[in-house]
Amino acid sequence: MTTKGISRTVLLLLFVAFAANALPSYAQFSVARQWNEALLQSIREDFARPTVHARNLFHSSIAMWDAWSAYDSSTEPYLLGNQLNGMGCAFNGVPEPANVLEARNMAISFALFRLLRHRFGNSPAASAALSRYQVLMNELGYDSSITSIDYQGGDPAALGNYIASCIISYGLMDGSNEAAGYSNKFYTPLNAPLAPALTGNALLTDFNRWQPLSFDVFIDQSGNPIPLGTPDFLGPEWGEVWPFALQSSDLTINYRDGNPYWVYHDPGAPPTLDTQEISATNEAYQWNFLLVAIWSSQLDPRDGVRIDISPATNGNLNINSLPQSVEELPLVYDLLEGGDHSLGRRTNPATGQPYWAQVVPRGDYARVLAEFWADGPDSETPPGHWFTILNYVSDNPLLKRQFKGVGPELDPLEWDVKSYFVLGGAMHDAAVSAWGIKGWYDYIRPISAIRGMARLGQSSDPALPRYHVGGMPLVPGFVEQIQEGDPLIGNLGVEENDIKIKAWRGPSFIFDPETDQGGVDWVPASSWWPYQRPTFVTPPFAGYVSGHSTFSRAAAEVLTLLTGDPYFPGGMGEFHAPKNEFLVFEEGPSEDVVLQWATYRDASDQCSLSRIWGGIHPPADDIPGRFIGEQVGKEAFAFADRFFSGAATLVESDHTSTIPTPMSVHVYPNPVLHGDALHVEWPARGRVSIYDVLGRERATQDISFSTILPTHSLSTGSYFAVITPENGRPPVRKQFVVVR
């Protein structure tokens, strides 16, 4: 690791990160916090999979909440004692312990120890992760060799083990395809891969669909080499994963090539490009990717442009004024100067003092923004990043740990368990919603669109050479045609009238990241590069909608509702990026830069802008993600609050209906004696499949209202009957047990 890499890791640790050898320094925190830090470090070391880790954070928060709630009859556990999506976790209560806090600490620790060992046992850093968990158990004084799940005798360790076993079983049936390594079941890309190291994009056939990227070496955002030269689309079918608070009324099931794509909060299609004739949406499509290209000209601190990045002028974008259509996007974003048209705030409401200006080079601000919010390397993916921000907020001495900002102050354990449960549920639902949309709309990324349009020509003037309705718009000073005498023309002159872009020159101009900058200059559009490493370039999944925008707005809503205040404690959140120490793949920033946010929404909006400067998303990906994130965050908070108040049993049918179950299913006898017939009754036609707890299919056959399945080939244990109707409605799962 380079010196700057070490420095950046230290900076992130100061922003409440975690390392195995730092375990004792977290002893002053709650047990829930200590396990959350262990999880976050494991995520940093694992493959960069936002969907998978949103789920890991959520399931870990379930374990904490259920272990805490088991000792409080006025609240309701999430999985213990409930039937969720046909999956049950029986619970008969526990005897009242002599010391409730000690019992909760032990139950939480055993639950997390078992669950995290299961989830990260195949991580590229598995040995470090497993060692970290064992060290933490030792530090806490627990005997990790206890494996009993017989909690009814009052042993908190057994309760923790039992909770973990329930969550593990639940996860193996939740639609994530965990048993098969979260692999895709049916999605295939339409476009042939683009090799970013080569010029042009001749293999792009559909300008509206995602294009894989091909590498000699691909290194994900966590710094892990991936053996496949062309990474698969991550999570295109993730909309099928069982959600937390998403409702059936939010769900649309679409079909492509006979396969279902589940979409929650469907925002409608993004702008498309017709390369054959002028289309009503061509202008919006071209404007969106043009903006990404122009903003890449703003990544050089030597251009002399300095801006105030303090809350005095940055932030306070009114969500009620956000565009409702792609045609309104220019009202928010500044095409030529960068950033948005936010109003800023004159006064810090916590101090009554003005927010003081912080004027820095725009090129430093944009680069720091792009890297800080990118969540890699040495970071924890977007959902984990918002957990570090939550921990940062919780550590602020100005914060009063009052739920919703009212009532008595909670002890650290109760605050952490409840806040993790809400944020975990919101991050999980944000992933289910955003990736369901990504899989269905399968939308193109900027590197593919910009290079593809430039290959067609220019779309601004039919009188100029190389006119094409699907080409790149020309903007003097930013996007132009290469003319005779231009340094970009080679010896044969074949580049004349090709498109060039004023942009970040890319990683090929960086020989030593410690001292070199890519800089900004005219580059052939055929070689345009986002502000990313050469071994990564763009995340391996479709762009629309932005996961960062969805995660961030959902988290901002949760933190606002959780604390009862839209502002960070003291009216300011900060992150320091020291001069020439923070950026990883090139030198910088050229001056100290302090990212500042007055409110959680300001931080969320800044995260959204970072993805445009980073060359990852156009505005069309961003705004729908913000709207969806707002809904997801509010829905998750309201639903979690019902568990805190003990009212969740009143809405259990609502929760199970988040995966629609349209007709009653009867699976009997249950338990069934080994060798006897299992009866399945279902008032429709479809198909029934039997899965074991590891997610392996053991039997399958068509069903027409009722059927009988033999059990002689099944060993004793728990199984799931999964009934898939032929009319496209979601499948129904029923658990049953085979006994001798």
XYZ file of C-alpha atoms in Angstrom:
740
model
C 0.000 0.000 0.000
C 1.302 3.472 -0.809
C 1.935 6.121 1.819
C -1.141 7.978 0.641
C -3.173 4.791 0.857
C -2.159 4.403 4.470
C -2.942 8.052 5.156
C -6.382 7.726 3.603
C -7.119 4.622 5.636
C -6.134 6.477 8.798
C -8.417 9.338 7.814
C -11.311 6.964 7.331
C -10.576 5.333 10.676
C -10.791 8.769 12.253
C -14.218 9.010 10.632
C -15.178 6.082 12.830
C -13.814 3.083 11.007
C -12.396 -0.027 12.619
C -9.522 -2.494 12.537
C -8.906 -5.775 14.321
C -5.946 -4.457 16.282
C -8.071 -1.511 17.436
C -10.617 -3.644 19.278
C -9.667 -2.617 22.824
C -10.040 1.093 21.951
C -13.758 0.489 21.353
C -14.340 -0.989 24.796
C -16.063 2.216 25.951
C -18.773 1.700 23.335
C -21.818 -0.549 23.539
C -21.536 -4.186 22.520
C -23.767 -3.425 19.519
C -21.366 -0.713 18.382
C -18.350 -2.987 18.772
C -19.941 -5.668 16.609
C -21.054 -3.073 14.077
C -17.459 -1.889 13.768
C -16.282 -5.470 13.306
C -18.867 -5.889 10.549
C -17.876 -2.645 8.823
C -14.233 -3.693 8.734
C -15.244 -7.062 7.274
C -17.222 -5.263 4.574
C -14.162 -3.141 3.719
C -12.129 -6.298 3.225
C -14.802 -8.223 1.325
C -15.833 -7.912 -2.313
C -17.506 -4.554 -3.020
C -21.148 -5.615 -3.223
C -23.532 -2.867 -2.061
C -26.584 -5.129 -2.286
C -25.039 -7.972 -0.312
C -23.663 -5.675 2.358
C -26.876 -3.704 2.740
C -28.414 -7.099 3.505
C -25.577 -8.035 5.879
C -26.031 -4.774 7.766
C -29.786 -5.322 7.930
C -29.606 -8.933 9.077
C -27.009 -8.012 11.697
C -29.301 -5.277 12.962
C -32.152 -7.812 13.159
C -29.956 -10.027 15.327
C -29.159 -7.128 17.656
C -32.754 -5.946 17.873
C -34.243 -9.378 18.476
C -31.651 -10.144 21.184
C -32.425 -6.814 22.863
C -36.200 -7.047 22.442
C -36.365 -10.599 23.810
C -35.835 -9.085 27.270
C -38.480 -6.340 26.932
C -42.105 -7.449 26.693
C -43.250 -3.948 25.724
C -41.473 -4.255 22.363
C -41.746 -6.738 19.504
C -38.895 -8.779 17.988
C -38.648 -8.824 14.215
C -38.061 -12.511 13.496
C -38.373 -14.201 16.887
C -41.896 -15.507 17.317
C -43.042 -14.244 13.922
C -43.947 -15.687 10.540
C -42.326 -13.599 7.823
C -42.781 -14.501 4.166
C -43.703 -18.052 5.165
C -40.585 -18.420 7.308
C -41.144 -18.927 11.032
C -38.831 -18.550 14.019
C -40.601 -20.011 17.047
C -40.058 -18.208 20.332
C -41.615 -18.898 23.725
C -39.923 -16.139 25.681
C -37.039 -16.296 28.124
C -36.880 -16.221 31.914
C -36.122 -12.796 33.350
C -32.366 -12.618 33.924
C -30.728 -11.294 37.060
C -28.930 -8.669 34.976
C -30.748 -7.643 31.817
C -27.837 -5.641 30.358
C -25.419 -8.538 30.752
C -27.924 -10.937 29.175
C -28.471 -8.616 26.220
C -24.750 -8.116 25.701
C -24.149 -11.850 25.669
C -27.091 -12.668 23.392
C -26.089 -9.951 20.922
C -22.484 -11.114 20.903
C -23.254 -14.773 20.256
C -25.797 -13.890 17.581
C -23.344 -11.643 15.743
C -20.433 -14.038 16.227
C -22.360 -16.884 14.580
C -23.973 -14.775 11.854
C -20.798 -12.957 10.778
C -18.758 -16.149 10.738
C -21.377 -17.577 8.381
C -21.536 -14.512 6.130
C -17.806 -13.798 5.861
C -16.404 -17.322 5.982
C -15.697 -17.163 2.243
C -14.516 -13.551 2.155
C -11.134 -12.861 0.511
C -10.033 -11.769 4.010
C -11.840 -14.555 5.851
C -8.934 -15.391 8.147
C -8.685 -11.770 9.319
C -12.462 -11.525 9.753
C -12.804 -14.748 11.733
C -9.840 -13.773 13.886
C -11.425 -10.371 14.515
C -14.644 -11.939 15.752
C -12.789 -14.335 18.033
C -10.655 -11.540 19.455
C -13.772 -9.536 20.228
C -15.419 -12.512 21.947
C -12.275 -12.984 24.017
C -12.161 -9.297 24.922
C -15.779 -9.487 26.030
C -15.047 -12.589 28.107
C -17.353 -15.007 26.275
C -16.748 -18.680 25.557
C -17.335 -18.983 21.826
C -17.343 -22.795 22.012
C -20.918 -22.685 23.367
C -23.106 -23.783 20.455
C -26.382 -24.704 22.171
C -29.586 -23.139 20.824
C -31.717 -24.269 23.804
C -32.515 -20.771 24.997
C -35.544 -21.710 27.137
C -33.340 -22.469 30.119
C -32.380 -18.820 30.225
C -28.888 -18.988 28.703
C -28.308 -15.751 26.712
C -25.540 -17.443 24.705
C -28.010 -20.082 23.515
C -30.523 -17.359 22.654
C -27.912 -15.592 20.550
C -27.027 -18.823 18.773
C -30.709 -19.492 18.129
C -31.294 -16.012 16.708
C -28.324 -16.460 14.380
C -29.622 -19.842 13.191
C -33.033 -18.300 12.421
C -31.516 -15.442 10.447
C -29.195 -17.772 8.552
C -32.145 -19.975 7.570
C -34.194 -16.911 6.659
C -31.375 -15.606 4.487
C -31.035 -18.845 2.580
C -34.627 -18.476 1.373
C -34.993 -14.703 0.967
C -34.470 -14.498 -2.801
C -30.847 -13.324 -2.617
C -29.507 -16.644 -3.941
C -26.975 -16.691 -1.111
C -26.482 -20.458 -1.357
C -25.173 -19.987 -4.906
C -22.886 -17.106 -3.958
C -25.483 -14.465 -4.889
C -25.028 -15.358 -8.551
C -27.472 -14.211 -11.230
C -30.201 -16.648 -12.201
C -31.206 -15.490 -15.667
C -29.945 -12.001 -16.541
C -27.688 -11.676 -19.593
C -26.348 -8.391 -21.001
C -27.463 -7.274 -24.443
C -24.335 -5.328 -25.433
C -20.916 -6.852 -25.999
C -18.232 -5.679 -23.545
C -16.281 -2.466 -23.928
C -12.532 -2.597 -23.238
C -11.896 0.866 -21.718
C -8.168 0.677 -22.397
C -8.922 0.647 -26.138
C -10.316 3.645 -28.003
C -13.878 3.977 -29.218
C -16.914 1.802 -28.596
C -17.610 -0.016 -31.845
C -19.385 -2.932 -30.120
C -22.190 -0.849 -28.620
C -25.396 -1.886 -30.386
C -28.064 -0.533 -28.018
C -27.386 2.949 -26.629
C -30.055 2.515 -23.968
C -28.841 -0.687 -22.326
C -25.999 -1.495 -19.966
C -22.653 -2.503 -21.409
C -20.192 -4.697 -19.482
C -16.559 -3.625 -19.265
C -13.643 -5.909 -20.039
C -10.268 -5.666 -18.279
C -6.907 -7.346 -18.223
C -7.133 -6.940 -14.440
C -10.290 -5.803 -12.643
C -9.945 -4.615 -9.045
C -13.184 -3.839 -7.245
C -13.779 -0.806 -5.037
C -12.554 -2.687 -1.973
C -9.227 -3.382 -3.674
C -9.904 -7.064 -4.387
C -8.729 -8.527 -7.712
C -11.588 -10.242 -9.555
C -10.547 -13.234 -11.676
C -13.123 -12.590 -14.401
C -11.904 -10.182 -17.047
C -15.506 -9.064 -17.649
C -17.349 -8.681 -14.326
C -20.982 -9.775 -14.255
C -23.838 -7.378 -13.550
C -24.120 -7.302 -9.756
C -27.653 -8.002 -8.532
C -29.942 -7.459 -11.548
C -32.585 -9.674 -9.893
C -32.226 -8.164 -6.410
C -35.755 -6.786 -6.532
C -36.933 -10.297 -5.601
C -35.166 -10.198 -2.215
C -37.566 -10.090 0.721
C -37.770 -6.446 1.839
C -38.211 -4.805 5.231
C -40.920 -2.157 4.909
C -41.611 -2.029 1.165
C -45.266 -2.663 0.438
C -46.984 -4.708 -2.244
C -48.598 -1.468 -3.426
C -45.080 -0.258 -4.296
C -44.355 -3.327 -6.450
C -44.543 -3.856 -10.194
C -43.466 -7.158 -11.748
C -42.198 -6.805 -15.304
C -41.091 -9.497 -17.735
C -38.242 -9.611 -20.228
C -37.383 -12.744 -22.175
C -39.943 -14.568 -20.047
C -38.156 -13.688 -16.784
C -39.622 -11.579 -13.963
C -38.060 -8.332 -12.781
C -39.486 -7.060 -9.508
C -39.488 -3.269 -9.232
C -40.459 -1.313 -6.122
C -41.151 2.411 -6.551
C -40.934 2.259 -10.335
C -39.834 5.743 -11.512
C -40.562 5.076 -15.179
C -38.034 4.825 -17.982
C -34.930 7.055 -18.253
C -34.341 9.166 -21.377
C -33.494 7.093 -24.426
C -31.564 7.709 -27.647
C -32.888 6.919 -31.108
C -29.887 6.637 -33.428
C -32.024 6.380 -36.572
C -34.146 9.530 -36.419
C -34.777 12.552 -34.247
C -36.743 11.485 -31.183
C -38.512 13.429 -28.455
C -36.149 12.003 -25.825
C -32.890 12.368 -27.759
C -32.260 15.881 -26.489
C -32.700 14.851 -22.844
C -30.424 11.824 -23.276
C -27.717 13.887 -24.980
C -27.931 16.700 -22.414
C -27.521 14.259 -19.521
C -24.341 12.655 -20.803
C -23.041 15.966 -22.160
C -23.210 17.343 -18.609
C -21.096 14.443 -17.320
C -18.521 15.142 -20.038
C -18.394 18.866 -19.288
C -18.095 18.367 -15.528
C -15.025 16.206 -16.149
C -13.298 19.427 -17.280
C -13.607 20.717 -13.691
C -11.200 18.246 -12.068
C -8.022 20.333 -12.210
C -7.238 22.626 -9.240
C -4.880 24.608 -11.476
C -7.666 26.096 -13.611
C -7.959 29.094 -11.282
C -11.614 28.532 -10.371
C -12.226 28.835 -6.622
C -15.587 28.279 -4.947
C -17.087 28.514 -1.471
C -17.937 24.994 -0.314
C -19.264 25.931 3.147
C -22.926 25.612 4.162
C -23.155 29.368 3.667
C -23.547 28.800 -0.070
C -23.645 24.997 -0.407
C -26.676 22.872 0.422
C -30.277 23.739 1.278
C -31.677 22.508 -2.025
C -35.441 22.505 -1.689
C -36.685 18.990 -2.454
C -40.091 20.426 -3.335
C -38.468 22.237 -6.247
C -36.674 19.168 -7.604
C -37.576 18.308 -11.198
C -40.498 16.022 -11.846
C -39.344 15.184 -15.375
C -36.096 14.890 -17.313
C -36.943 18.112 -19.141
C -36.708 19.991 -15.819
C -33.254 18.652 -14.859
C -31.409 21.768 -16.133
C -33.201 23.742 -13.416
C -31.111 21.959 -10.771
C -27.666 21.429 -12.298
C -25.235 24.027 -13.613
C -24.123 22.620 -16.965
C -21.018 24.754 -17.476
C -19.871 25.649 -13.942
C -20.755 22.458 -12.079
C -22.765 21.836 -8.932
C -26.398 22.621 -8.266
C -28.434 25.730 -7.597
C -28.720 25.250 -3.849
C -29.310 28.298 -1.665
C -26.995 27.734 1.289
C -27.700 28.931 4.835
C -26.623 32.117 6.506
C -26.792 31.027 10.123
C -26.030 27.888 12.095
C -29.212 27.308 14.130
C -27.290 25.535 16.899
C -24.818 28.367 17.505
C -26.626 31.383 16.108
C -23.395 32.248 14.280
C -22.876 32.562 10.526
C -21.479 29.662 8.552
C -18.012 30.907 7.599
C -16.891 30.705 3.999
C -14.392 28.055 2.923
C -13.008 28.958 -0.498
C -11.003 26.219 -2.239
C -10.127 25.239 -5.811
C -13.159 23.741 -7.505
C -10.923 20.988 -8.905
C -9.900 19.949 -5.385
C -13.473 19.996 -4.108
C -14.803 17.920 -7.008
C -12.012 15.341 -6.750
C -12.295 14.986 -2.964
C -16.059 14.711 -3.279
C -15.790 12.019 -5.938
C -13.395 9.935 -3.890
C -14.895 10.434 -0.420
C -18.370 9.346 -1.492
C -17.173 6.637 -3.894
C -16.698 4.270 -0.924
C -13.572 2.610 -2.124
C -10.880 1.588 -1.736
C -10.622 1.040 2.042
C -14.280 1.812 2.549
C -17.492 0.009 3.276
C -19.823 0.500 0.271
C -22.534 3.198 0.401
C -24.821 1.532 2.982
C -21.859 0.909 5.273
C -20.641 4.469 4.738
C -23.890 5.755 6.191
C -23.394 3.496 9.213
C -20.033 5.214 9.790
C -21.828 8.560 9.550
C -24.437 7.349 12.054
C -21.634 6.300 14.414
C -19.944 9.667 13.879
C -23.199 11.402 14.852
C -23.736 9.123 17.857
C -20.240 9.939 19.148
C -20.814 13.682 19.055
C -21.020 14.976 22.657
C -23.628 17.491 21.548
C -26.040 14.711 20.579
C -28.729 13.776 23.069
C -29.695 10.153 22.490
C -33.426 10.878 22.526
C -35.519 8.822 20.143
C -37.121 11.247 17.666
C -35.496 14.018 19.711
C -37.992 13.727 22.576
C -38.376 11.851 25.829
C -35.696 10.421 28.092
C -32.151 9.924 26.826
C -31.513 6.299 25.884
C -28.577 4.331 27.176
C -25.881 3.663 24.553
C -26.938 0.062 23.882
C -30.615 0.863 23.323
C -29.712 3.834 21.111
C -27.326 1.803 18.984
C -29.613 -1.215 18.637
C -32.617 0.880 17.621
C -30.710 3.193 15.299
C -28.994 0.233 13.570
C -32.325 -1.547 13.147
C -33.939 1.460 11.444
C -30.939 2.341 9.285
C -30.310 -1.307 8.410
C -33.895 -1.757 7.256
C -33.738 1.425 5.176
C -30.426 0.506 3.519
C -31.739 -2.962 2.729
C -34.926 -1.611 1.153
C -32.942 0.997 -0.764
C -30.872 -1.819 -2.293
C -33.945 -3.904 -3.120
C -35.643 -0.937 -4.774
C -32.646 0.588 -6.596
C -31.282 -2.710 -7.905
C -34.710 -3.924 -8.968
C -34.888 -0.786 -11.108
C -31.317 -1.272 -12.351
C -32.055 -4.824 -13.435
C -35.282 -3.957 -15.241
C -34.233 -0.762 -17.055
C -30.664 -2.052 -17.606
C -29.493 1.501 -18.375
C -26.232 2.572 -19.957
C -23.297 4.197 -18.109
C -21.558 7.446 -19.154
C -18.358 5.860 -20.489
C -20.400 3.756 -22.912
C -22.808 6.535 -23.910
C -20.182 9.269 -24.376
C -17.818 7.117 -26.410
C -20.750 5.671 -28.345
C -22.259 9.034 -29.304
C -18.848 10.416 -30.239
C -18.295 7.483 -32.582
C -21.486 8.479 -34.438
C -20.394 12.114 -34.780
C -21.936 15.463 -33.755
C -25.634 16.226 -33.410
C -25.539 20.040 -33.267
C -25.373 21.187 -36.887
C -26.369 19.290 -40.076
C -24.135 21.660 -42.043
C -20.982 20.556 -40.213
C -19.050 17.359 -41.035
C -20.035 14.064 -39.438
C -23.560 15.062 -38.471
C -25.654 12.315 -36.871
C -28.945 12.553 -34.958
C -27.508 10.326 -32.249
C -24.146 12.070 -32.021
C -22.541 14.204 -29.324
C -23.726 17.833 -28.964
C -21.025 20.450 -29.543
C -20.340 23.137 -26.910
C -17.481 25.563 -27.720
C -14.700 25.282 -25.187
C -15.956 21.933 -23.896
C -16.964 19.623 -26.758
C -15.631 20.371 -30.220
C -14.503 18.745 -33.444
C -10.823 18.094 -34.115
C -9.620 20.420 -36.854
C -6.564 20.544 -39.073
C -3.470 21.422 -37.068
C -4.912 20.117 -33.799
C -2.304 18.248 -31.695
C -4.779 15.354 -31.428
C -4.480 14.629 -35.173
C -2.100 11.800 -35.921
C 0.252 11.433 -38.842
C -2.463 10.116 -41.161
C -4.996 12.775 -40.210
C -7.863 10.312 -39.873
C -8.944 11.988 -36.620
C -10.034 15.188 -38.360
C -13.676 16.078 -37.496
C -13.718 13.497 -34.703
C -15.121 14.687 -31.369
C -12.825 15.945 -28.628
C -13.725 16.795 -25.031
C -12.064 19.083 -22.486
C -11.735 16.544 -19.702
C -9.638 14.840 -17.052
C -6.914 13.144 -19.069
C -7.210 9.793 -17.308
C -4.935 7.342 -15.498
C -2.523 6.903 -18.398
C -1.064 10.311 -17.469
C -0.373 9.218 -13.879
C 2.873 7.322 -13.425
C 3.314 7.904 -9.688
C 0.103 8.592 -7.727
C 2.227 10.136 -4.976
C 3.325 13.020 -7.183
C 1.368 13.007 -10.474
C -2.002 14.428 -11.466
C -3.941 13.438 -14.536
C -4.812 17.061 -15.202
C -7.378 18.431 -17.647
C -6.876 18.988 -21.370
C -8.483 18.200 -24.706
C -8.813 14.434 -25.159
C -10.346 12.386 -27.971
C -13.904 11.527 -26.940
C -13.103 7.977 -28.023
C -10.743 7.810 -25.028
C -12.891 9.697 -22.483
C -12.410 8.312 -18.987
C -14.422 8.822 -15.795
C -12.565 10.022 -12.700
C -11.733 6.484 -11.643
C -8.866 4.005 -11.465
C -7.843 2.111 -14.627
C -8.607 -1.211 -12.949
C -12.150 -0.179 -12.011
C -13.548 2.552 -14.319
C -17.268 2.080 -13.557
C -19.269 -0.150 -11.163
C -20.329 -3.474 -12.729
C -24.066 -2.838 -12.888
C -26.493 -0.551 -14.680
C -26.696 3.139 -13.867
C -30.403 3.929 -13.524
C -31.218 4.667 -10.748
C -28.245 5.855 -8.720
C -27.685 3.568 -5.753
C -25.698 6.316 -4.012
C -28.596 8.760 -4.337
C -31.102 6.178 -3.099
C -29.002 4.989 -0.148
C -28.019 8.517 0.847
C -31.447 10.105 0.767
C -32.938 7.126 2.654
C -30.223 7.435 5.311
C -30.684 11.200 5.549
C -34.400 10.737 6.217
C -33.686 8.091 8.873
C -31.119 10.239 10.693
C -33.457 13.232 10.607
C -36.351 11.243 12.069
C -34.159 9.329 14.515
C -32.604 12.440 16.083
C -35.644 14.669 15.625
C -33.401 17.233 13.944
C -32.483 17.705 10.267
C -29.118 19.193 11.323
C -25.939 17.436 12.362
C -25.210 17.936 16.086
C -24.001 21.481 16.561
C -25.290 22.345 13.085
C -22.228 20.974 11.281
C -20.817 17.679 10.081
C -17.273 17.622 8.706
C -14.653 15.476 7.031
C -11.051 16.669 6.651
C -9.049 15.852 3.510
C -5.462 17.055 4.093
C -3.314 18.509 1.355
C -1.650 15.868 -0.868
C -2.664 13.006 1.454
C -6.279 12.128 0.740
C -6.559 11.251 -2.944
C -5.434 7.735 -3.789
C -4.950 7.410 -7.547
C -3.425 10.846 -8.131
C -1.811 13.611 -6.088
C -4.092 15.889 -4.138
C -5.840 17.818 -2.973
C -3.582 20.788 -3.590
C -4.959 22.460 -0.434
C -6.650 21.223 2.708
C -10.318 20.604 1.946
C -12.999 20.186 4.602
C -16.281 18.705 3.419
C -19.052 20.338 5.440
C -22.748 19.636 5.775
C -25.333 21.497 7.802
C -28.007 18.820 7.434
C -28.177 15.150 6.615
C -29.967 16.013 3.385
C -27.111 18.355 2.441
C -24.701 15.447 2.832
C -27.002 13.269 0.753
C -27.224 15.856 -2.025
C -23.455 16.254 -2.018
C -23.067 12.505 -2.385
C -25.351 12.599 -5.417
C -23.283 15.327 -7.090
C -20.087 13.398 -6.423
C -21.192 10.618 -8.743
C -21.563 13.064 -11.635
C -18.125 14.585 -11.101
C -16.806 11.036 -10.807
C -18.196 10.229 -14.274
C -20.441 7.462 -12.946
C -23.977 8.870 -13.274
C -25.846 11.484 -15.309
C -28.507 13.622 -13.586
C -31.267 11.335 -14.913
C -29.948 8.579 -12.634
C -29.721 10.896 -9.643
C -33.045 12.639 -9.084
C -35.289 9.521 -9.153
C -32.926 7.920 -6.640
C -33.380 10.874 -4.305
C -37.172 10.663 -4.507
C -37.181 6.899 -3.968
C -34.708 7.178 -1.098
C -36.933 9.680 0.663
C -39.907 7.309 0.478
C -37.836 4.298 1.512
C -36.325 6.083 4.515
C -39.657 7.324 5.823
C -41.379 3.976 5.281
C -38.572 2.097 7.039
C -38.606 4.425 10.028
C -42.374 4.235 10.470
C -42.321 0.454 10.207
C -39.421 0.013 12.645
C -41.121 2.303 15.141
C -43.983 -0.186 15.392
C -41.578 -2.816 16.718
C -40.216 -0.375 19.274
C -43.710 0.385 20.561
C -44.804 -3.255 20.589
C -47.469 -2.624 17.955
C -45.845 -4.675 15.202
C -48.108 -7.671 15.857
C -51.015 -5.461 14.816
C -49.513 -5.060 11.362
C -47.942 -8.477 10.914
C -50.266 -9.271 8.038
C -49.252 -5.998 6.389
C -45.587 -6.898 6.699
C -45.919 -10.396 5.302
C -47.905 -8.948 2.422
C -44.904 -6.938 1.254
C -44.307 -10.043 -0.831
C -47.852 -10.518 -2.159
C -49.461 -13.813 -1.190
C -52.719 -13.744 -3.151
C -54.284 -17.095 -2.250
C -54.138 -19.445 0.703
C -51.723 -22.359 0.531
C -52.007 -25.522 2.627
C -49.034 -27.832 3.131
C -49.850 -30.835 5.327
C -49.301 -32.847 7.385
C -46.703 -30.698 9.085
C -44.557 -32.223 10.401
C -44.714 -35.035 7.886
C -43.435 -38.513 8.696
C -40.497 -39.536 6.504
C -41.795 -41.608 3.572
C -45.370 -40.330 3.859
C -47.023 -38.112 1.257
C -46.869 -34.353 1.578
C -50.059 -32.662 0.381
C -49.959 -29.208 -1.215
C -53.214 -27.396 -1.900
C -53.212 -24.208 -3.954
C -56.312 -22.832 -5.740
C -54.540 -22.171 -9.044
C -52.050 -23.642 -11.501
C -48.310 -23.299 -11.133
C -45.235 -25.156 -10.012
C -44.109 -26.347 -6.589
C -40.453 -26.849 -5.656
C -38.944 -28.203 -2.452
C -35.780 -26.566 -1.085
C -33.652 -27.514 1.888
C -32.318 -24.907 4.325
C -29.195 -24.457 2.204
C -31.310 -23.326 -0.718
C -30.803 -26.508 -2.762
C -33.727 -27.699 -4.866
C -34.688 -31.236 -3.858
C -37.865 -31.807 -5.887
C -40.143 -29.959 -8.294
C -43.350 -30.601 -10.219
C -46.335 -28.830 -11.713
C -49.355 -28.165 -9.540
C -52.962 -27.724 -10.566
C -54.975 -26.856 -7.449
C -53.438 -29.708 -5.463
C -50.654 -32.230 -5.647
C -48.919 -34.911 -3.600
C -45.168 -34.996 -3.119
C -43.254 -38.060 -1.866
C -40.794 -37.534 0.995
C -38.780 -40.766 0.880
C -35.812 -38.927 -0.704
C -35.760 -36.247 1.995
C -33.782 -36.630 5.187
C -35.155 -35.351 8.461
C -35.071 -31.598 8.929
C -36.682 -28.358 7.784
C -37.700 -27.658 4.170
C -39.554 -25.045 2.163
C -42.304 -25.609 -0.362
C -42.076 -22.768 -2.890
C -45.186 -22.430 -5.038
C -44.811 -20.278 -8.173
C -48.124 -19.442 -9.896
C -48.275 -19.474 -13.674
C -50.007 -16.070 -13.804
C -46.866 -14.171 -12.872
C -47.823 -13.471 -9.263
C -45.002 -13.707 -6.718
C -44.131 -17.142 -5.296
C -45.381 -18.274 -1.901
C -43.129 -20.113 0.544
C -44.279 -22.516 3.230
C -41.998 -24.185 5.758
C -42.472 -27.812 6.790
C -40.547 -30.410 8.757
C -39.759 -34.047 7.961
C -39.515 -36.337 11.024
C -38.995 -40.041 11.635
